[in-house]
Amino acid sequence: MRKTMGRKSGTKTTLFFLLISLISFLAFAPVFAPLPSFSSHYSLSPRHRHHHHRKVVTSTVAVKPRSFEIDDDKFWKDGEFFRIIGGDLHYFRILPQYWEDRLVRVKALGLNTIQTYVPWNLHEPQPGKLVFEGIADLVSFLKLCHKLDILVMLRPGPYICGEWDLGGFPAWLLAIEPPLKLRSSDPAYLRLVDNWWGILLPKVAPFLYNNGGPIIMVQIENEFGSYGDDKAYLHHLVKLARGHLGDGIILYTTDGGSRENLEKGTIRGDAVFSTVDFTTGDDPWPIFKLQKEFNAPGKSPPLSSEFYTGWLTHWGEKNAKTGADFTASALEKILSQNGSAVLYMVHGGTNFGFYNGANTGVDESDYKPDITSYDYDAPISESGDVENAKFNALRRVIELHTAASLPSVPSDNGKMGYGPIQLQKTAFLFDLLDNINPADVVESENPLSMESVGQMFGFLLYVSEYTPKDDKSVLLIPKVHDRAQVFTLCHSEDNNRRPTHVGSIDRLSSKKLGLPNAKCASNISLFVLVENQGHVNYGPYIFDKKGILSSVFLDGSILHGWKMIPIPFHNLNEVPKINLIIEVAHSRFITVSTQRELKDKPGNVSEVPAFFTGHFFIENANQIHDTFISFSGWGKGIAVVNDFNIGRYWPSFGPQCNLYVPAPILRHGENVLVILELESPNPELVIHSVDHPDFTCGSSKSSVHQL
């Protein structure tokens, strides 16, 4: 496994209730303005809530105050017993054009609640640069949930885990000196959290349930008991949340269902509701009994806030799968005794761009980056499919425990393969360095981390030089995060030559490399291209800076004098939105097509990073459907379709062969694909657009978490 109530009562006048009624009516209209925030909240007498309901009669209109509360070890919605049958679905892993499509499928499964994280790094990718539009338009997502009558459990962090880069923390936090102590009561860290939540929480406050919106609970941190036991930190977050959200909202924590995790990660009493998660297949009821010890009497409805429908997958592993009947049977054990559960995940989505996270094993070097797909073997697949055994099995169980009839199940969305796409090499990566703004190049005696030079994702090129000698030189980089390709270049031999690939180093094996010493009349340039494969998002090693993090040794001596050159790929929703490198690579397509194909020098054929560009056409608008780009036969790289970064591919390592391309990315007419291949292009320079996912590539040599 990876992973309250204060109350206020006040005088309620007839006029106040009329206002509540009017606000509620407007809020449930298909298009509605942001809901106002009120300071007064309502609760029924705990002792008698389930025996009668309050009504205020004005003329002939009965108005019931909106409330979501806990009492008698049950949830109460507007004074009626309520069971949460929910699922995690992350707005930032789905294109906004598909939010409603996925939520409709969630309702067809029988769920009444959505749980979602809020990743700080998506919304503030650079200090002070706030983004709440496009895939980061949280407010529009909450409005949509409200429109569809779906409740929301909000997980605003500031740490979220979620197999998301750095657990949702912005990577620029790692560049601050002296270093911050993340997830702690470190004052410097808390000041930044205060500022972030001071922006975020007022945006979501109008959408609290008592204010007429869909949010019934707000989480404090995430699985903190698996990390630390700094209660001052948790109390600070509770006070901060209350200050922005008021006393009427239920605050909750989630921790693994063991005594140790709950002791460290919860706040005893009734200030915060403590929930649990545990391995699917475990007997839930002894864990729910333990959960009660950490909640006030009567305040512990049994809730598995992460009921695992599948599991995550790292590069190099087999694709994680779990049985449909096994998963449904485990859910039945909870629901059959009036327990509540949130399916993690109900729909996983995709780690578009560079936002995938990573895990570590026994130590920091045992590094395991997550694949681009976040399908998670969830009942609603990465592309939204529901015609599968797991969806059907879970729906049958949920239907048995739902009084109302479930909505009909939508058909799967259409998929289309657009066939082979012929690519042409349009530029070597090193050829594009002249397009880098000199002001962005950082010079230093010793290598600096990516974060220190403002490169939070993707690639950073380190450049130095050394004097050749008669025999080979030996290069040693003790600490590189995460993967480095090493190149050398003798300028005096041939000014038209490109750097020659020498070898690769990764954080799993910081091996020595022999550098060739050609009879070079000048110094030899050394190029080290480092790829950030995803910041660690879970465990004790989340302080995961990227780049060269040690001295570089040449023949036992420290090599000084470095330039750090950022490779400016953009990520999701980042500013600026124009992708310089991709733009230049694509602009060369016509030149290459009409004049000549770029050729490799002898001995330089397959391992110098290069851009490849291709076009495919969609003749009719009604032929625009989801598709998958198959990279079988290619090495490792990233892919961009119509200027949208669809993620990383690595079929040589597997298991993911194909990258998902949602239909809203595509367009009628010409579509442009640009890839950066780091290692070994397919000799035929062809990829294929197909109509299905594929997780059968690579060696798949590692074991996976099988539930």
XYZ file of C-alpha atoms in Angstrom:
707
model
C 0.000 0.000 0.000
C 1.313 3.471 -0.913
C 0.059 4.768 0.520
C -14.937 16.845 12.626
C -16.419 18.416 13.073
C -16.737 21.865 14.692
C -20.210 23.227 14.723
C -21.943 26.532 14.812
C -25.603 27.113 15.369
C -27.255 30.421 15.048
C -30.565 32.163 14.717
C -32.235 31.175 11.481
C -34.797 33.609 10.146
C -37.392 33.122 7.483
C -35.606 35.553 5.201
C -32.358 33.631 5.588
C -34.018 30.396 4.538
C -35.578 32.060 1.515
C -32.105 33.174 0.491
C -30.806 29.641 0.954
C -33.638 28.278 -1.211
C -32.971 30.794 -3.971
C -29.223 30.169 -3.919
C -29.745 26.394 -4.064
C -32.111 26.707 -7.018
C -29.661 28.848 -8.959
C -26.746 26.595 -8.040
C -28.342 23.505 -9.517
C -29.103 25.200 -12.831
C -26.962 23.940 -15.755
C -24.932 27.150 -15.722
C -24.478 28.912 -12.433
C -22.376 31.622 -10.907
C -19.880 30.836 -8.140
C -21.797 30.115 -4.966
C -21.650 32.673 -2.152
C -20.027 31.764 1.139
C -22.012 31.996 4.354
C -20.623 31.992 7.853
C -23.577 30.297 9.558
C -23.836 26.505 9.504
C -26.538 24.152 10.664
C -26.701 20.903 12.568
C -29.506 18.813 13.940
C -29.464 17.608 17.499
C -27.114 14.596 17.414
C -29.283 12.630 19.767
C -32.457 12.977 17.727
C -31.299 13.608 14.174
C -32.434 10.285 12.780
C -35.856 10.507 14.432
C -37.075 13.753 12.905
C -36.082 16.436 10.414
C -36.277 20.157 10.741
C -38.520 22.073 8.410
C -39.128 25.790 8.203
C -42.348 26.668 6.469
C -42.730 29.953 4.675
C -46.122 30.149 3.031
C -46.368 26.750 1.330
C -42.627 26.260 0.706
C -40.673 23.912 3.011
C -36.941 24.585 3.115
C -34.452 22.137 4.598
C -31.002 23.508 5.414
C -28.145 21.812 3.599
C -25.875 19.927 5.950
C -23.381 17.097 5.789
C -22.396 15.745 9.186
C -21.247 12.760 11.192
C -23.127 11.320 14.152
C -24.000 7.900 15.558
C -21.065 6.534 13.498
C -22.907 7.429 10.313
C -22.876 10.145 7.658
C -25.945 12.388 7.546
C -26.820 14.403 4.444
C -29.567 16.950 5.031
C -30.636 14.977 8.076
C -30.876 11.644 6.241
C -28.555 8.656 6.588
C -26.029 8.665 3.752
C -23.420 6.201 2.620
C -20.423 7.342 0.573
C -19.909 5.127 -2.459
C -17.276 7.125 -4.237
C -14.232 7.007 -6.444
C -11.015 8.908 -7.097
C -10.913 10.744 -10.405
C -8.306 13.457 -10.949
C -9.310 16.380 -13.138
C -5.654 17.023 -14.039
C -5.262 13.567 -15.638
C -8.185 14.116 -18.018
C -8.683 16.705 -20.745
C -11.405 19.184 -19.701
C -13.407 18.267 -22.811
C -13.758 14.770 -21.331
C -14.564 15.674 -17.724
C -18.307 15.316 -18.203
C -17.943 12.114 -20.222
C -15.983 10.474 -17.406
C -18.278 11.754 -14.660
C -21.350 10.386 -16.460
C -19.654 6.982 -16.507
C -18.893 7.343 -12.807
C -22.590 7.880 -12.130
C -23.478 4.863 -14.280
C -21.241 2.755 -12.015
C -23.448 3.858 -9.135
C -21.103 6.277 -7.383
C -22.395 9.357 -5.566
C -19.067 11.008 -4.707
C -15.809 11.927 -6.410
C -12.534 12.321 -4.549
C -9.823 14.379 -6.191
C -6.405 15.718 -5.315
C -5.288 19.280 -6.032
C -1.630 19.307 -7.207
C 0.141 22.456 -6.104
C 2.779 22.092 -8.860
C 0.177 22.183 -11.636
C -1.315 25.404 -10.327
C 1.936 27.182 -9.422
C 4.596 25.754 -11.768
C 6.832 28.751 -11.087
C 6.851 30.895 -7.937
C 3.973 33.342 -8.150
C 2.882 32.123 -11.614
C -0.623 30.850 -10.899
C -2.568 28.718 -13.364
C -6.271 27.930 -12.980
C -7.290 27.456 -16.591
C -7.463 24.583 -19.062
C -6.677 21.270 -17.432
C -6.050 23.214 -14.189
C -9.517 24.823 -14.128
C -10.547 23.408 -10.764
C -13.495 25.774 -10.380
C -15.073 24.598 -13.636
C -14.565 20.989 -12.567
C -16.343 21.623 -9.260
C -19.198 23.368 -11.068
C -19.539 20.364 -13.345
C -19.686 17.957 -10.396
C -22.371 20.158 -8.892
C -24.358 20.220 -12.126
C -24.254 16.413 -12.321
C -25.251 16.030 -8.646
C -21.962 14.413 -7.650
C -20.515 15.160 -4.230
C -16.800 15.902 -3.832
C -14.176 14.916 -1.283
C -11.360 17.393 -1.882
C -7.713 16.533 -1.173
C -5.826 19.840 -1.424
C -2.553 18.561 0.008
C -0.289 20.429 0.250
C 1.243 16.957 -0.271
C -0.872 14.530 -2.324
C 1.372 11.581 -3.324
C -0.866 10.228 -6.117
C 1.993 8.913 -8.304
C 2.322 12.574 -9.321
C 5.639 14.413 -9.679
C 7.075 15.226 -6.213
C 3.741 14.317 -4.629
C 2.242 17.537 -5.960
C 4.878 19.833 -4.488
C 6.332 22.364 -6.958
C 9.904 21.362 -7.739
C 11.049 24.928 -7.155
C 10.640 24.251 -3.433
C 13.779 22.114 -3.758
C 15.806 25.095 -4.974
C 15.203 27.204 -1.870
C 18.195 27.726 0.430
C 18.560 26.801 3.189
C 16.661 23.642 2.214
C 13.047 23.408 3.309
C 11.858 20.559 5.486
C 8.850 19.481 3.458
C 5.858 18.011 5.292
C 6.923 19.475 8.613
C 6.379 22.436 10.929
C 9.461 24.150 9.476
C 8.419 27.844 9.539
C 9.872 28.566 6.095
C 7.885 25.711 4.593
C 4.702 26.666 6.448
C 4.894 30.238 5.155
C 4.760 28.916 1.598
C 1.902 26.551 2.462
C 0.022 29.424 4.089
C 0.427 31.462 0.925
C -0.679 28.594 -1.364
C -3.716 27.640 0.677
C -4.481 31.333 1.038
C -4.956 31.322 -2.741
C -6.546 27.894 -3.171
C -8.986 27.565 -0.285
C -10.890 30.819 -0.916
C -11.467 29.541 -4.466
C -13.099 26.345 -3.213
C -14.924 27.778 -0.172
C -18.020 28.774 -2.193
C -18.350 25.127 -3.244
C -18.613 23.656 0.244
C -21.806 21.685 0.769
C -23.146 24.024 3.452
C -22.606 26.896 1.026
C -24.687 25.200 -1.649
C -21.857 23.369 -3.424
C -20.713 19.749 -3.803
C -17.739 19.540 -1.380
C -18.645 17.440 1.674
C -15.168 16.896 3.150
C -11.661 18.345 2.825
C -8.556 16.276 3.532
C -5.623 17.417 5.667
C -2.282 16.307 4.143
C -2.241 12.689 2.885
C -1.157 9.443 4.576
C 1.066 11.440 6.907
C 1.406 8.503 9.296
C 3.425 6.680 6.647
C 5.931 9.538 6.667
C 6.241 11.333 9.994
C 4.629 12.224 13.306
C 4.878 16.026 13.430
C 1.550 16.821 15.102
C 2.333 20.541 15.194
C 2.340 20.464 11.381
C -1.051 18.754 11.215
C -2.550 21.149 13.767
C -1.249 24.088 11.734
C -2.988 22.763 8.607
C -6.248 22.254 10.504
C -6.159 25.816 11.846
C -5.332 27.144 8.383
C -8.173 25.198 6.767
C -10.662 26.311 9.402
C -9.621 29.910 8.914
C -10.477 29.766 5.213
C -13.305 27.226 5.177
C -15.084 27.753 8.498
C -16.205 25.307 11.139
C -18.995 23.614 9.196
C -16.897 21.499 6.833
C -15.677 18.023 7.806
C -11.895 17.848 7.739
C -10.409 14.367 7.396
C -7.150 12.462 7.306
C -6.316 9.271 5.431
C -3.834 6.754 6.790
C -2.924 3.139 6.304
C -5.005 0.872 8.512
C -2.360 0.020 11.118
C -2.041 1.327 14.647
C 1.375 2.829 13.942
C 0.165 4.796 10.924
C -2.920 6.046 12.726
C -0.986 7.038 15.840
C 1.348 9.203 13.761
C -1.005 10.523 11.092
C -4.224 11.381 12.926
C -5.420 14.009 15.360
C -7.455 12.357 18.080
C -10.800 13.819 19.045
C -13.508 15.378 16.942
C -11.520 18.161 15.225
C -10.634 15.880 12.298
C -12.298 12.697 11.030
C -9.735 9.879 10.700
C -10.265 7.521 7.752
C -8.299 4.444 6.718
C -7.037 2.643 3.642
C -5.748 -0.915 3.387
C -4.911 -3.643 0.924
C -7.859 -4.900 -1.095
C -8.740 -8.325 0.232
C -7.909 -7.533 3.863
C -10.770 -8.081 6.312
C -12.070 -4.502 6.602
C -13.965 -4.694 9.850
C -11.101 -5.167 12.322
C -9.496 -2.143 10.648
C -12.700 -0.121 10.967
C -12.811 -1.101 14.642
C -9.270 0.248 15.020
C -10.323 3.414 13.175
C -12.939 4.096 15.896
C -10.209 4.385 18.520
C -8.882 7.484 16.749
C -12.226 9.248 16.395
C -14.488 10.727 19.042
C -17.388 8.525 20.223
C -20.081 8.372 17.563
C -17.847 10.106 15.037
C -16.380 7.119 13.157
C -18.479 5.915 10.240
C -16.486 3.066 8.637
C -14.847 4.527 5.523
C -12.144 3.093 3.294
C -11.060 6.320 1.649
C -8.810 4.460 -0.802
C -10.317 1.139 -1.863
C -7.798 -0.094 -4.416
C -9.334 -1.259 -7.687
C -5.897 -1.853 -9.208
C -2.349 -0.659 -8.743
C 0.335 1.573 -10.228
C 2.934 0.383 -12.761
C 6.593 1.383 -13.085
C 8.695 1.226 -16.245
C 10.219 -2.222 -16.570
C 7.432 -4.022 -14.714
C 4.545 -6.116 -15.878
C 1.343 -4.128 -16.173
C -0.475 -4.369 -12.832
C -3.809 -6.196 -13.060
C -6.334 -7.339 -10.458
C -9.263 -9.700 -10.807
C -12.753 -8.269 -11.345
C -14.574 -10.760 -9.112
C -11.919 -10.496 -6.402
C -12.215 -6.706 -6.329
C -16.026 -6.781 -6.332
C -16.109 -9.351 -3.522
C -13.859 -7.155 -1.371
C -16.154 -4.167 -1.923
C -19.178 -6.277 -0.999
C -17.643 -6.990 2.431
C -17.661 -3.267 3.155
C -21.017 -2.289 1.678
C -22.918 -5.284 3.079
C -22.504 -3.897 6.615
C -23.274 -0.274 5.743
C -19.635 0.699 5.337
C -18.518 3.396 2.913
C -15.751 3.188 0.336
C -13.986 5.363 -2.220
C -12.603 3.435 -5.203
C -8.973 4.332 -5.881
C -9.075 4.687 -8.814
C -12.499 4.688 -10.444
C -10.804 6.238 -13.487
C -7.061 6.761 -13.575
C -6.428 8.831 -16.695
C -2.984 9.786 -17.981
C 0.264 11.318 -16.711
C 0.505 13.766 -19.605
C 3.638 15.836 -20.018
C 6.387 15.298 -17.446
C 4.103 14.884 -14.436
C 4.539 11.196 -13.666
C 5.930 10.436 -10.227
C 8.351 7.752 -9.064
C 9.016 5.485 -6.116
C 12.124 4.142 -4.456
C 12.892 0.754 -3.013
C 15.395 -0.120 -0.330
C 17.396 3.067 -0.868
C 17.493 6.261 -2.884
C 19.257 4.654 -5.829
C 16.550 1.992 -6.226
C 14.556 4.346 -8.407
C 11.292 3.352 -10.119
C 9.622 5.920 -12.373
C 5.936 5.514 -13.239
C 4.740 4.923 -16.775
C 2.795 7.562 -18.705
C -0.503 5.714 -18.495
C -2.346 5.905 -15.187
C -4.932 3.362 -16.273
C -4.504 1.661 -12.855
C -6.633 -1.267 -14.057
C -9.560 0.877 -12.908
C -13.161 -0.001 -13.855
C -13.193 3.004 -16.212
C -10.109 2.616 -18.401
C -7.598 5.281 -19.375
C -9.614 6.064 -22.510
C -12.957 5.914 -20.680
C -14.000 2.371 -21.616
C -16.588 0.714 -19.374
C -17.359 -2.420 -21.368
C -15.184 -4.622 -19.177
C -15.547 -7.259 -16.468
C -14.391 -5.060 -13.572
C -16.890 -2.276 -14.282
C -19.722 -4.788 -14.573
C -18.763 -6.713 -11.427
C -18.465 -3.572 -9.292
C -21.706 -2.169 -10.685
C -23.582 -5.330 -9.713
C -22.350 -5.044 -6.132
C -23.079 -1.313 -5.881
C -26.569 -1.780 -7.340
C -27.426 -4.186 -4.506
C -26.713 -1.454 -1.970
C -28.300 1.528 -3.713
C -31.972 2.298 -3.263
C -32.407 4.242 -6.482
C -32.010 2.599 -9.869
C -28.663 3.281 -11.519
C -28.346 5.318 -14.725
C -27.874 3.437 -17.964
C -24.285 2.647 -18.960
C -22.932 4.707 -21.886
C -21.264 2.926 -24.772
C -17.504 3.109 -25.113
C -16.242 6.056 -27.114
C -15.084 5.328 -30.634
C -11.409 4.640 -31.305
C -9.623 4.921 -34.622
C -6.241 3.952 -35.957
C -5.019 6.383 -38.586
C -2.416 3.980 -39.884
C 1.333 4.331 -40.454
C 2.940 7.745 -40.007
C 6.155 8.257 -41.930
C 8.650 10.351 -39.993
C 11.635 12.350 -41.115
C 14.570 13.399 -39.013
C 14.274 17.146 -38.771
C 17.026 18.076 -36.337
C 19.624 16.660 -34.020
C 19.150 17.948 -30.508
C 22.633 19.473 -30.526
C 21.824 21.373 -33.719
C 19.102 23.314 -31.912
C 21.293 24.644 -29.129
C 21.890 27.840 -31.087
C 18.188 28.615 -30.559
C 18.603 28.684 -26.780
C 18.542 32.147 -25.260
C 22.099 32.827 -23.973
C 20.544 34.468 -20.914
C 19.143 31.055 -19.922
C 22.578 29.413 -19.863
C 24.034 29.159 -16.353
C 27.768 28.932 -15.686
C 29.299 27.508 -12.533
C 32.548 25.961 -11.315
C 30.631 22.816 -10.335
C 27.415 21.269 -11.696
C 24.181 22.641 -10.256
C 20.890 20.798 -9.837
C 18.132 21.228 -12.394
C 15.931 23.012 -9.875
C 18.719 25.463 -9.018
C 18.855 26.674 -12.639
C 15.062 26.813 -12.982
C 14.583 23.592 -14.961
C 11.834 21.732 -13.085
C 11.062 19.048 -15.669
C 12.547 17.370 -18.695
C 16.197 17.767 -19.657
C 19.293 19.761 -18.766
C 22.525 19.676 -20.764
C 25.793 19.986 -18.821
C 28.819 21.104 -20.872
C 32.482 21.201 -19.876
C 35.825 20.422 -21.537
C 39.028 18.564 -20.790
C 42.521 18.183 -22.209
C 43.105 14.944 -24.114
C 45.929 12.578 -23.267
C 47.493 9.574 -24.957
C 45.378 6.870 -23.324
C 41.717 6.843 -22.405
C 40.314 9.131 -19.743
C 37.940 7.732 -17.123
C 34.768 9.647 -16.247
C 32.939 9.125 -12.950
C 29.701 10.855 -11.906
C 28.868 9.453 -8.455
C 25.347 10.916 -8.252
C 23.104 11.617 -11.214
C 19.307 11.911 -11.114
C 18.003 10.258 -13.095
C 19.650 9.263 -16.363
C 22.596 10.747 -18.224
C 23.791 10.293 -21.789
C 27.446 11.236 -22.263
C 28.927 12.664 -25.479
C 32.316 14.040 -26.524
C 33.408 16.292 -29.390
C 36.820 17.222 -30.756
C 36.316 20.558 -32.504
C 39.655 20.622 -34.343
C 39.008 17.408 -36.268
C 35.932 18.499 -38.163
C 33.920 21.585 -37.374
C 30.842 19.962 -38.907
C 30.882 16.939 -36.658
C 28.315 16.340 -33.978
C 29.127 14.992 -30.538
C 29.755 11.243 -30.338
C 27.827 9.120 -27.888
C 30.093 7.488 -25.295
C 27.681 5.785 -22.938
C 24.918 6.238 -20.369
C 24.807 6.493 -16.583
C 21.745 6.262 -14.351
C 21.094 6.517 -10.644
C 20.899 2.751 -10.343
C 24.468 2.304 -11.536
C 26.846 5.269 -11.361
C 29.424 3.371 -13.362
C 32.656 4.712 -14.769
C 32.893 5.510 -18.463
C 35.973 5.449 -20.647
C 36.232 8.593 -22.757
C 37.977 8.305 -26.122
C 41.011 10.519 -26.602
C 41.287 11.078 -30.307
C 44.363 12.939 -31.488
C 42.697 16.233 -30.874
C 44.620 19.482 -31.257
C 42.250 21.293 -28.933
C 40.388 20.556 -25.758
C 37.605 17.999 -26.005
C 34.084 19.123 -25.156
C 32.134 16.931 -22.763
C 28.335 16.908 -22.981
C 26.163 15.236 -20.332
C 22.440 15.243 -21.169
C 20.482 14.495 -17.987
C 16.835 13.448 -18.035
C 14.544 14.010 -15.082
C 12.328 10.897 -15.234
C 9.951 12.105 -12.497
C 10.479 13.340 -8.952
C 9.923 10.765 -6.209
C 6.411 11.196 -4.822
C 6.320 8.853 -1.812
C 8.458 7.804 1.101
C 11.545 9.185 2.868
C 13.361 10.195 -0.351
C 10.957 12.836 -1.663
C 13.745 15.433 -1.343
C 14.613 14.366 -4.868
C 16.654 16.964 -6.716
C 17.478 16.273 -10.344
C 20.558 16.595 -12.535
C 24.203 16.068 -11.588
C 24.232 16.184 -7.792
C 27.914 15.516 -7.132
C 31.316 16.529 -8.394
C 32.343 15.054 -11.733
C 35.667 13.212 -11.709
C 37.982 12.818 -14.684
C 40.881 10.452 -14.038
C 40.305 10.925 -10.310
C 40.389 14.729 -10.374
C 37.380 17.044 -10.103
C 36.361 18.569 -13.424
C 35.542 22.266 -13.079
C 34.017 24.848 -15.373
C 30.448 23.950 -16.372
C 27.676 25.424 -18.457
C 24.109 24.292 -17.826
C 21.824 24.632 -20.856
C 18.081 24.079 -20.337
C 16.192 22.191 -23.033
C 12.906 24.123 -23.060
C 10.099 21.634 -23.502
C 6.920 22.876 -21.928
C 4.802 20.878 -19.551
C 1.034 20.916 -19.033
C -0.389 24.438 -18.757
C 2.989 26.060 -18.273
C 3.837 29.604 -19.243
C 5.057 30.342 -21.868
C 2.747 28.085 -23.842
C 4.904 28.218 -26.994
C 7.263 25.256 -27.130
C 10.438 26.673 -28.676
C 12.241 23.394 -29.331
C 9.203 21.679 -30.856
C 8.421 24.770 -32.916
C 11.927 24.874 -34.389
C 11.986 21.116 -35.024
C 8.662 21.311 -36.841
C 9.685 24.373 -38.857
C 12.581 22.355 -40.258
C 10.212 19.664 -41.520
C 9.427 21.440 -44.781
C 13.085 22.291 -45.381
C 14.146 18.714 -44.855
C 11.265 17.392 -46.943
C 12.065 19.588 -49.927
C 15.862 19.484 -49.807
C 17.524 16.509 -48.143
C 17.187 14.107 -45.266
C 19.452 14.647 -42.290
C 22.159 11.998 -42.260
C 24.113 10.545 -39.389
C 27.869 10.517 -39.496
C 29.532 7.092 -39.531
C 29.564 5.612 -36.045
C 26.947 8.113 -34.944
C 23.912 6.353 -36.304
C 21.601 5.485 -33.478
C 22.446 7.114 -30.176
C 22.503 10.857 -30.739
C 19.179 12.439 -29.632
C 17.209 13.700 -32.590
C 13.811 15.074 -33.498
C 11.537 13.287 -35.938
C 8.450 14.839 -37.429
C 5.503 13.373 -39.302
C 2.040 14.362 -40.452
C -1.188 12.428 -40.614
C -4.491 13.585 -42.037
C -8.073 13.219 -40.860
C -10.236 13.738 -43.907
C -13.604 14.264 -42.200
C -14.496 15.891 -38.904
C -16.652 12.892 -37.980
C -13.536 10.716 -38.135
C -11.910 12.426 -35.170
C -11.707 9.785 -32.447
C -9.379 8.735 -29.662
C -6.274 7.012 -30.935
C -3.031 5.492 -29.639
C 0.458 6.065 -30.992
C 2.433 2.819 -31.111
C 6.163 3.192 -30.494
C 7.030 -0.456 -30.914
C 10.525 -0.712 -32.370
C 11.635 2.675 -31.041
C 13.895 3.362 -28.059
C 13.041 6.078 -25.558
C 11.756 9.619 -25.770
C 8.847 12.009 -25.560
C 6.042 12.694 -28.032
C 4.084 15.833 -28.883
C 0.880 15.812 -30.949
C -0.385 19.165 -32.204
C 1.784 20.938 -29.594
C 0.373 18.822 -26.727
C 2.901 16.773 -24.763
C 1.278 13.307 -24.617
C 4.079 11.897 -22.454
C 7.103 9.616 -22.372
C 7.547 6.431 -24.365
C 10.034 3.656 -23.580
C 8.929 0.458 -25.322
C 12.410 -1.051 -25.132
C 11.915 -1.220 -21.352
C 8.128 -1.570 -21.294
C 5.507 -2.472 -20.472
C 3.732 0.429 -22.192
C 3.971 0.330 -25.991
C 1.298 2.853 -26.985
C 0.544 6.392 -25.805
C -3.064 7.526 -25.521
C -4.118 10.499 -27.675
C -7.577 11.831 -26.723
C -9.731 13.027 -29.596
C -9.829 16.684 -28.416
C -6.106 16.937 -29.188
C -6.726 16.012 -32.822
C -8.118 18.188 -35.565
C -9.768 17.926 -38.940
C -7.107 17.985 -41.645
C -3.399 17.949 -40.895
C -2.103 16.686 -37.549
C 1.551 17.026 -36.554
C 3.571 14.568 -34.517
C 7.027 15.523 -33.215
C 9.105 13.130 -31.138
C 12.460 13.415 -29.437
C 14.129 10.014 -29.739
C 16.987 9.761 -27.269
C 18.522 6.446 -28.252
C 17.541 4.255 -31.171
C 14.981 5.220 -33.812
C 13.189 2.560 -35.759
C 15.293 2.137 -38.948
C 12.154 2.465 -41.077
C 11.241 5.756 -39.357
C 7.606 4.689 -39.106
C 5.220 4.703 -36.211
C 1.582 3.664 -36.239
C -1.645 5.211 -35.053
C -3.751 2.322 -33.721
C -7.109 1.912 -31.997
C -6.064 0.122 -28.802
C -3.696 0.305 -25.835
C -0.823 -2.179 -25.493
C 1.147 -3.084 -22.369
C 3.205 -5.996 -23.689
C 6.477 -4.280 -24.635
C 9.922 -4.639 -23.096
C 11.421 -7.211 -20.817
C 8.804 -6.743 -18.063
C 11.298 -8.300 -15.737
C 10.215 -6.872 -12.392
C 7.509 -8.152 -10.112
C 4.480 -5.994 -9.407
C 2.039 -5.424 -6.601
C -0.613 -8.078 -7.114
C -3.653 -7.639 -4.920
